[in-house]
């Protein structure tokens, strides 16, 4: 699987890792995701955290994902057994969080595994992270492939075109949240809309209320896609395109599943604000669609990619840091000692490492961190208004995490070392213009949503294989 196994570590590195482990007296919590598709979506770093955990908790039902998990670590505990008939999901979540944190308190390195992106609509993971962090334990939340990422790929929706909103279906109805109909809209948890209990039932009346609200906003002829990404390798996604009005038919409401995500393409397009274009100095290009140049309109010279000049030591060290949490900790404790234990570095690598290891004192960063904290204060206000939906409440808990992350000024400082890299990324003004030119693509995308209809392989079974943790 591309993982550097411990027996390939050279002696010095091994000694450092042993030292690091010996110093780890207190527990830690890593929350990782499997992605949506079993086997294909698990990231290498998530795999590393599963492999190296003392105990792994999971909330996974897909047999392939489970097989993968058990192959990586034999010490696995199933959290799904905590769900119960007629048991409120919020109680189950508190219990899931509690059993994970209890292991952390006993000094163990715990990894919690959830499907998709583990920070995206995963209340128990948030709760466990918040609690463990508040009690002073090391925590981390690793990104994974979410259903939203998958949807962008399968429906070929580019959120850079007209923007997007993603929200939870019950929350949308309860707070009467305004939809931006000029952008892409994604509604999560449409199958179990209004359902706070487990097991999730097929409540067609509640689903009908959701669609009536959408019809009020978009009209009954506007298209939408019931999307379920494939959970098995080789399987096709479910892309069921219907007009919103078709959901007045209970048979269509019934076909929605707990894994359904509803995609609604833009309805309106917005005119350019020419005064703003003027201020930005791009009025000559805005509002007059430029023809997309043909590829042959300029000579093309293809140059084979040149491998970067990189020492074997540097590559091996970085690879191991990415895949092994012990290695990452050893590196953070003493970057120079850890990396050079792999062998000699070239001059560029030595400079990078020296800059990385140097304590940073960027005044600007402190200001920026404070700004973010101020924003968080206002997020709390918003949370106070959030009275109901359990998921929303659970998500509210997680604002504390954000604040905690802000405290980690060191991390931000570390990022500052790579300001040059960021600057390189900033050369994207042209890209922005390209995006402006391609506003027409939005329409193309709308058209392609219809195409999606043709691909509608109604693999309804796929829906039922999808996992829970709502
Ligand atoms: C509790 S949320 C969990 C989201 C998950 N953590 C993620 O990263 O996508 C459950 C919702 O995710 C969406 N979802 C889950 N599995 C899906 C799939 N295979 N395809 C599309 N959407 C899915 C549905 O909207 C479902 O109601």
Coordinates of N, CA, C and O in Angstrom, one line a residue, residues 295-429:
X295 N -7.0 25.3 -29.2 CA -5.7 24.8 -28.7 C -4.6 25.1 -29.7 O -3.4 25.4 -29.4
X296 N -4.9 25.0 -31.0 CA -3.9 25.1 -32.1 C -3.5 26.6 -32.3 O -2.7 26.9 -33.1
X297 N -4.2 27.5 -31.6 CA -3.9 28.9 -32.0 C -2.6 29.4 -31.4 O -2.1 30.5 -31.7
X298 N -1.9 28.6 -30.7 CA -0.5 28.9 -30.3 C 0.3 27.6 -30.4 O -0.3 26.5 -30.2
X299 N 1.6 27.7 -30.7 CA 2.3 26.4 -30.8 C 2.4 25.7 -29.4 O 2.3 26.3 -28.4
X300 N 2.4 24.4 -29.5 CA 2.4 23.5 -28.3 C 3.7 22.8 -28.3 O 4.0 22.1 -29.3
X301 N 4.5 22.9 -27.3 CA 5.7 22.1 -27.2 C 5.6 21.3 -25.9 O 5.4 21.8 -24.8
X302 N 5.5 20.0 -26.0 CA 5.4 19.2 -24.8 C 6.8 18.8 -24.3 O 7.7 18.4 -25.1
X303 N 7.0 19.0 -23.0 CA 8.3 18.7 -22.4 C 8.0 17.6 -21.3 O 7.2 17.8 -20.5
X304 N 8.8 16.5 -21.4 CA 8.5 15.5 -20.4 C 8.8 16.1 -19.0 O 9.7 16.9 -18.8
X305 N 8.1 15.7 -18.0 CA 8.3 16.1 -16.6 C 9.6 15.7 -16.1 O 10.0 14.5 -16.4
X306 N 10.3 16.6 -15.5 CA 11.6 16.3 -15.0 C 11.5 15.9 -13.5 O 10.9 16.7 -12.7
X307 N 12.0 14.8 -13.0 CA 11.9 14.5 -11.6 C 12.6 15.6 -10.8 O 13.7 16.1 -11.2
X308 N 12.1 16.0 -9.7 CA 12.8 17.0 -8.9 C 14.1 16.5 -8.3 O 14.3 15.3 -8.2
X309 N 15.0 17.5 -8.1 CA 16.3 17.1 -7.5 C 16.0 16.9 -6.0 O 15.6 17.8 -5.3
X310 N 16.1 15.7 -5.6 CA 15.7 15.4 -4.2 C 16.5 14.3 -3.6 O 16.7 13.3 -4.3
X311 N 17.0 14.5 -2.4 CA 17.8 13.4 -1.8 C 16.8 12.2 -1.4 O 15.7 12.5 -1.1
X312 N 17.4 11.1 -1.4 CA 16.6 9.9 -1.0 C 16.2 10.1 0.5 O 15.1 9.7 0.9
X313 N 17.1 10.7 1.3 CA 16.9 10.8 2.7 C 15.6 11.7 2.9 O 14.8 11.4 3.7
X314 N 15.6 12.8 2.2 CA 14.5 13.8 2.4 C 13.2 13.2 2.0 O 12.2 13.3 2.7
X315 N 13.2 12.5 0.8 CA 11.9 11.8 0.4 C 11.4 10.8 1.4 O 10.3 10.8 1.7
X316 N 12.3 10.0 1.8 CA 12.0 8.9 2.8 C 11.4 9.5 4.1 O 10.5 9.0 4.7
X317 N 12.1 10.5 4.6 CA 11.7 11.2 5.8 C 10.3 11.7 5.7 O 9.4 11.5 6.5
X318 N 10.1 12.5 4.6 CA 8.8 13.1 4.4 C 7.7 12.0 4.2 O 6.6 12.1 4.7
X319 N 8.0 11.0 3.5 CA 7.1 9.9 3.3 C 6.6 9.3 4.6 O 5.5 9.1 4.9
X320 N 7.6 9.1 5.5 CA 7.3 8.5 6.8 C 6.5 9.4 7.7 O 5.6 9.0 8.4
X321 N 6.9 10.7 7.6 CA 6.1 11.7 8.4 C 4.7 11.7 8.0 O 3.7 11.8 8.8
X322 N 4.4 11.6 6.7 CA 3.1 11.6 6.2 C 2.3 10.4 6.6 O 1.0 10.4 6.8
X323 N 2.9 9.3 6.8 CA 2.2 8.0 7.0 C 2.2 7.5 8.4 O 1.5 6.5 8.7
X324 N 3.0 8.0 9.3 CA 3.2 7.5 10.6 C 3.1 8.6 11.6 O 4.0 9.5 11.7
X325 N 2.1 8.6 12.5 CA 1.9 9.6 13.5 C 3.1 9.7 14.4 O 3.5 10.8 14.9
X326 N 3.8 8.6 14.7 CA 5.0 8.7 15.6 C 6.1 9.5 14.9 O 6.8 10.3 15.5
X327 N 6.2 9.2 13.6 CA 7.3 9.9 12.8 C 7.0 11.4 12.8 O 7.9 12.3 13.0
X328 N 5.7 11.8 12.7 CA 5.3 13.2 12.6 C 5.6 13.8 14.0 O 6.1 15.0 14.0
X329 N 5.4 13.1 15.0 CA 5.7 13.7 16.4 C 7.2 13.9 16.6 O 7.6 14.9 17.1
X330 N 7.9 12.9 16.2 CA 9.4 13.0 16.3 C 9.9 14.2 15.5 O 10.8 14.9 15.9
X331 N 9.3 14.3 14.3 CA 9.7 15.4 13.4 C 9.4 16.8 14.1 O 10.3 17.7 14.1
X332 N 8.2 16.9 14.6 CA 7.8 18.2 15.2 C 8.7 18.5 16.4 O 9.1 19.6 16.7
X333 N 9.1 17.4 17.2 CA 9.9 17.7 18.4 C 11.3 18.2 18.0 O 11.9 19.0 18.7
X334 N 11.9 17.6 16.9 CA 13.2 18.1 16.5 C 13.4 17.8 15.0 O 13.9 16.7 14.6
X335 N 12.9 18.7 14.2 CA 12.9 18.5 12.7 C 14.3 18.1 12.1 O 14.4 17.2 11.4
X336 N 15.3 18.8 12.6 CA 16.6 18.6 11.9 C 17.1 17.2 12.3 O 17.5 16.4 11.5
X337 N 17.0 16.9 13.6 CA 17.5 15.6 14.0 C 16.7 14.4 13.3 O 17.3 13.5 12.9
X338 N 15.4 14.6 13.2 CA 14.6 13.5 12.6 C 15.0 13.4 11.2 O 15.3 12.3 10.7
X339 N 14.9 14.4 10.4 CA 15.1 14.3 9.0 C 16.5 13.8 8.6 O 16.7 12.9 7.8
X340 N 17.5 14.4 9.3 CA 18.9 14.0 9.0 C 19.2 12.6 9.5 O 20.2 12.0 9.0
X341 N 18.4 12.0 10.3 CA 18.6 10.6 10.7 C 18.4 9.7 9.5 O 18.8 8.5 9.5
X342 N 17.8 10.2 8.4 CA 17.6 9.4 7.2 C 18.8 9.5 6.3 O 18.9 8.8 5.3
X343 N 19.7 10.4 6.5 CA 20.9 10.5 5.7 C 21.1 12.0 5.2 O 20.5 12.9 5.8
X344 N 22.0 12.1 4.2 CA 22.4 13.5 3.8 C 21.4 14.2 3.0 O 20.7 13.5 2.1
X345 N 21.2 15.5 3.2 CA 20.3 16.3 2.4 C 21.0 17.1 1.5 O 22.2 17.5 1.7
X346 N 20.4 17.6 0.4 CA 21.0 18.5 -0.5 C 20.9 19.9 0.1 O 20.2 20.1 1.1
X347 N 21.6 20.9 -0.6 CA 21.6 22.3 0.0 C 20.3 22.9 0.1 O 20.0 23.5 1.2
X348 N 19.4 22.7 -0.9 CA 18.0 23.3 -0.8 C 17.3 22.7 0.4 O 16.6 23.4 1.1
X349 N 17.4 21.4 0.5 CA 16.6 20.8 1.6 C 17.2 21.2 3.0 O 16.4 21.4 3.9
X350 N 18.5 21.4 3.0 CA 19.1 21.9 4.3 C 18.5 23.2 4.6 O 18.2 23.5 5.8
X351 N 18.4 24.1 3.6 CA 17.9 25.5 3.9 C 16.5 25.4 4.3 O 16.1 26.1 5.2
X352 N 15.7 24.6 3.6 CA 14.3 24.5 4.0 C 14.1 24.0 5.4 O 13.4 24.6 6.2
X353 N 14.9 23.0 5.8 CA 14.8 22.4 7.1 C 15.3 23.4 8.2 O 14.6 23.6 9.2
X354 N 16.3 24.2 7.8 CA 16.8 25.2 8.8 C 15.7 26.3 9.0 O 15.4 26.7 10.1
X355 N 15.0 26.7 7.9 CA 14.0 27.7 8.0 C 12.8 27.1 8.8 O 12.2 27.8 9.6
X356 N 12.5 25.9 8.6 CA 11.4 25.2 9.2 C 11.6 25.1 10.7 O 10.7 25.3 11.5
X357 N 12.9 24.7 11.1 CA 13.2 24.5 12.5 C 13.3 25.8 13.3 O 13.3 25.8 14.5
X358 N 13.6 26.9 12.5 CA 13.8 28.2 13.2 C 12.5 28.7 13.9 O 11.5 28.7 13.3
X359 N 12.6 29.1 15.2 CA 11.4 29.6 15.8 C 10.9 30.8 15.1 O 11.7 31.8 14.9
X360 N 9.7 30.9 14.7 CA 9.2 32.1 14.0 C 8.5 33.1 14.9 O 8.0 32.7 15.9
X361 N 8.7 34.4 14.6 CA 8.0 35.4 15.4 C 7.2 36.4 14.6 O 7.5 37.6 14.6
X362 N 6.3 35.9 13.8 CA 5.6 36.8 12.9 C 4.5 37.6 13.6 O 3.5 37.0 14.0
X363 N 4.7 38.9 13.7 CA 3.8 39.8 14.4 C 2.4 39.7 13.7 O 1.4 39.6 14.3
X364 N 2.5 39.7 12.4 CA 1.3 39.8 11.6 C 0.4 38.6 11.9 O -0.8 38.8 11.9
X365 N 1.0 37.5 12.1 CA 0.2 36.3 12.3 C -0.7 36.4 13.5 O -1.9 36.1 13.6
X366 N -0.1 37.0 14.6 CA -0.8 37.2 15.8 C -2.1 38.0 15.6 O -3.2 37.6 16.0
X367 N -2.0 39.1 14.8 CA -3.1 39.9 14.5 C -4.2 39.1 13.7 O -5.3 39.1 14.0
X368 N -3.7 38.3 12.8 CA -4.6 37.5 12.0 C -5.3 36.5 12.8 O -6.5 36.3 12.7
X369 N -4.6 35.9 13.8 CA -5.2 34.9 14.6 C -6.3 35.6 15.5 O -7.4 35.0 15.6
X370 N -6.0 36.8 15.9 CA -7.1 37.5 16.7 C -8.3 37.8 15.9 O -9.4 37.6 16.4
X371 N -8.1 38.1 14.6 CA -9.2 38.4 13.8 C -10.1 37.2 13.7 O -11.3 37.2 13.8
X372 N -9.5 36.0 13.5 CA -10.3 34.8 13.4 C -11.0 34.5 14.6 O -12.2 34.2 14.7
X373 N -10.4 34.8 15.8 CA -11.0 34.6 17.1 C -12.3 35.5 17.2 O -13.3 35.1 17.7
X374 N -12.1 36.7 16.7 CA -13.3 37.6 16.8 C -14.4 37.0 16.0 O -15.6 37.1 16.4
X375 N -14.1 36.5 14.8 CA -15.2 35.9 14.0 C -15.8 34.8 14.8 O -17.0 34.6 14.7
X376 N -15.0 34.1 15.5 CA -15.6 32.9 16.3 C -16.6 33.4 17.3 O -17.5 32.7 17.6
X377 N -16.3 34.5 17.9 CA -17.2 35.0 18.9 C -18.6 35.2 18.3 O -19.6 34.8 18.8
X378 N -18.6 35.8 17.1 CA -19.9 36.0 16.5 C -20.5 34.7 16.1 O -21.7 34.5 16.1
X379 N -19.7 33.7 15.8 CA -20.3 32.4 15.4 C -21.0 31.8 16.6 O -22.1 31.2 16.5
X380 N -20.5 32.1 17.8 CA -21.2 31.6 19.0 C -22.6 32.2 19.1 O -23.5 31.5 19.5
X381 N -22.7 33.5 18.8 CA -24.0 34.1 18.8 C -25.0 33.4 18.0 O -26.1 33.1 18.4
X382 N -24.5 33.1 16.8 CA -25.3 32.4 15.8 C -25.8 31.1 16.4 O -26.9 30.7 16.4
X383 N -24.8 30.4 17.1 CA -25.2 29.1 17.7 C -26.2 29.2 18.7 O -27.1 28.4 18.9
X384 N -26.2 30.3 19.5 CA -27.2 30.5 20.6 C -28.6 30.5 20.0 O -29.5 30.0 20.6
X385 N -28.7 31.0 18.8 CA -30.0 31.0 18.1 C -30.4 29.6 17.6 O -31.6 29.4 17.4
X386 N -29.4 28.8 17.5 CA -29.7 27.4 16.9 C -30.3 26.5 17.9 O -29.6 25.9 18.7
X387 N -31.6 26.5 18.0 CA -32.2 25.8 19.1 C -32.4 24.3 18.9 O -32.0 23.5 19.7
X388 N -32.8 23.9 17.7 CA -33.2 22.5 17.5 C -32.3 21.5 16.8 O -31.3 21.1 17.4
X389 N -32.5 21.2 15.6 CA -31.9 20.0 15.0 C -30.7 19.5 15.7 O -29.7 20.2 15.9
X390 N -30.7 18.3 16.0 CA -29.6 17.7 16.7 C -28.3 17.9 16.1 O -27.3 18.2 16.7
X391 N -28.2 17.6 14.8 CA -27.0 17.8 14.1 C -26.4 19.1 14.2 O -25.2 19.3 14.4
X392 N -27.3 20.1 14.1 CA -26.9 21.5 14.2 C -26.3 21.8 15.6 O -25.3 22.4 15.7
X393 N -27.0 21.3 16.6 CA -26.5 21.5 17.9 C -25.1 20.8 18.1 O -24.2 21.4 18.6
X394 N -25.0 19.6 17.6 CA -23.7 19.0 17.7 C -22.6 19.7 17.0 O -21.5 19.9 17.4
X395 N -23.0 20.2 15.8 CA -22.0 21.0 15.1 C -21.6 22.3 15.9 O -20.5 22.7 15.8
X396 N -22.6 22.8 16.6 CA -22.3 24.0 17.4 C -21.2 23.8 18.4 O -20.4 24.6 18.6
X397 N -21.2 22.6 18.9 CA -20.2 22.2 19.9 C -18.8 22.4 19.3 O -17.9 22.9 19.9
X398 N -18.8 22.2 18.0 CA -17.5 22.1 17.3 C -16.8 23.5 17.1 O -15.7 23.6 16.7
X399 N -17.6 24.5 17.3 CA -17.0 25.9 17.2 C -15.8 26.0 18.1 O -14.8 26.7 17.9
X400 N -15.9 25.3 19.3 CA -14.8 25.4 20.2 C -13.6 24.8 19.6 O -12.5 25.3 19.9
X401 N -13.7 23.8 18.8 CA -12.6 23.2 18.1 C -11.9 24.3 17.3 O -10.7 24.4 17.3
X402 N -12.7 25.0 16.6 CA -12.1 26.1 15.7 C -11.3 27.0 16.6 O -10.2 27.4 16.3
X403 N -11.9 27.4 17.7 CA -11.2 28.3 18.6 C -9.9 27.7 19.1 O -8.8 28.3 19.1
X404 N -10.0 26.4 19.4 CA -8.8 25.7 19.9 C -7.7 25.7 18.8 O -6.5 25.9 19.1
X405 N -8.2 25.5 17.6 CA -7.2 25.5 16.5 C -6.5 26.9 16.4 O -5.3 27.0 16.1
X406 N -7.3 27.9 16.7 CA -6.7 29.2 16.6 C -5.6 29.4 17.6 O -4.7 30.2 17.4
X407 N -5.8 28.8 18.7 CA -4.7 28.9 19.8 C -3.4 28.4 19.2 O -2.3 28.8 19.7
X408 N -3.5 27.5 18.3 CA -2.2 26.9 17.8 C -1.4 27.8 16.9 O -1.2 27.5 15.8
X409 N -1.1 28.9 17.5 CA -0.3 29.9 16.7 C 0.9 29.3 16.0 O 1.3 29.7 15.0
X410 N 1.4 28.3 16.7 CA 2.7 27.7 16.2 C 2.4 27.1 14.8 O 3.2 27.2 13.9
X411 N 1.2 26.5 14.7 CA 0.9 25.9 13.4 C 0.9 27.0 12.3 O 1.4 26.8 11.2
X412 N 0.2 28.1 12.7 CA 0.1 29.2 11.7 C 1.5 29.7 11.3 O 1.8 30.0 10.2
X413 N 2.3 29.8 12.4 CA 3.7 30.2 12.1 C 4.4 29.3 11.2 O 5.1 29.7 10.3
X414 N 4.2 28.0 11.4 CA 4.8 27.0 10.5 C 4.4 27.3 9.1 O 5.2 27.2 8.2
X415 N 3.2 27.6 8.9 CA 2.7 27.8 7.6 C 3.4 29.1 7.0 O 3.6 29.1 5.8
X416 N 3.7 30.0 7.9 CA 4.4 31.2 7.4 C 5.7 30.9 6.8 O 6.2 31.7 5.9
X417 N 6.3 29.9 7.2 CA 7.6 29.6 6.6 C 7.5 29.4 5.1 O 8.3 29.8 4.3
X418 N 6.3 28.9 4.7 CA 6.1 28.6 3.3 C 5.4 29.7 2.6 O 4.8 29.5 1.6
X419 N 5.6 30.9 3.1 CA 4.9 32.1 2.4 C 5.2 32.1 0.9 O 4.4 32.5 0.1
X420 N 6.4 31.7 0.6 CA 6.8 31.7 -0.9 C 5.9 30.8 -1.7 O 5.4 31.2 -2.7
X421 N 5.6 29.7 -1.1 CA 4.7 28.7 -1.8 C 3.4 29.4 -2.0 O 2.8 29.3 -3.1
X422 N 2.9 30.0 -0.9 CA 1.6 30.7 -1.1 C 1.6 31.7 -2.2 O 0.7 31.8 -3.0
X423 N 2.7 32.5 -2.2 CA 2.8 33.5 -3.2 C 2.7 32.9 -4.6 O 2.1 33.3 -5.5
X424 N 3.4 31.7 -4.7 CA 3.3 31.1 -6.0 C 1.9 30.8 -6.4 O 1.5 30.9 -7.6
X425 N 1.1 30.3 -5.4 CA -0.3 30.0 -5.8 C -1.0 31.3 -6.1 O -2.0 31.2 -6.8
X426 N -0.5 32.4 -5.6 CA -1.2 33.7 -5.9 C -1.1 34.2 -7.3 O -1.7 35.2 -7.6
X427 N -0.4 33.6 -8.1 CA -0.2 34.0 -9.5 C -1.5 33.7 -10.3 O -1.4 33.7 -11.5
X428 N -2.6 33.6 -9.6 CA -3.8 33.0 -10.3 C -4.7 34.1 -10.8 O -5.8 33.8 -11.2
X429 N -4.3 35.3 -10.9 CA -5.2 36.4 -11.4 C -5.7 36.0 -12.8 O -6.9 36.1 -13.1

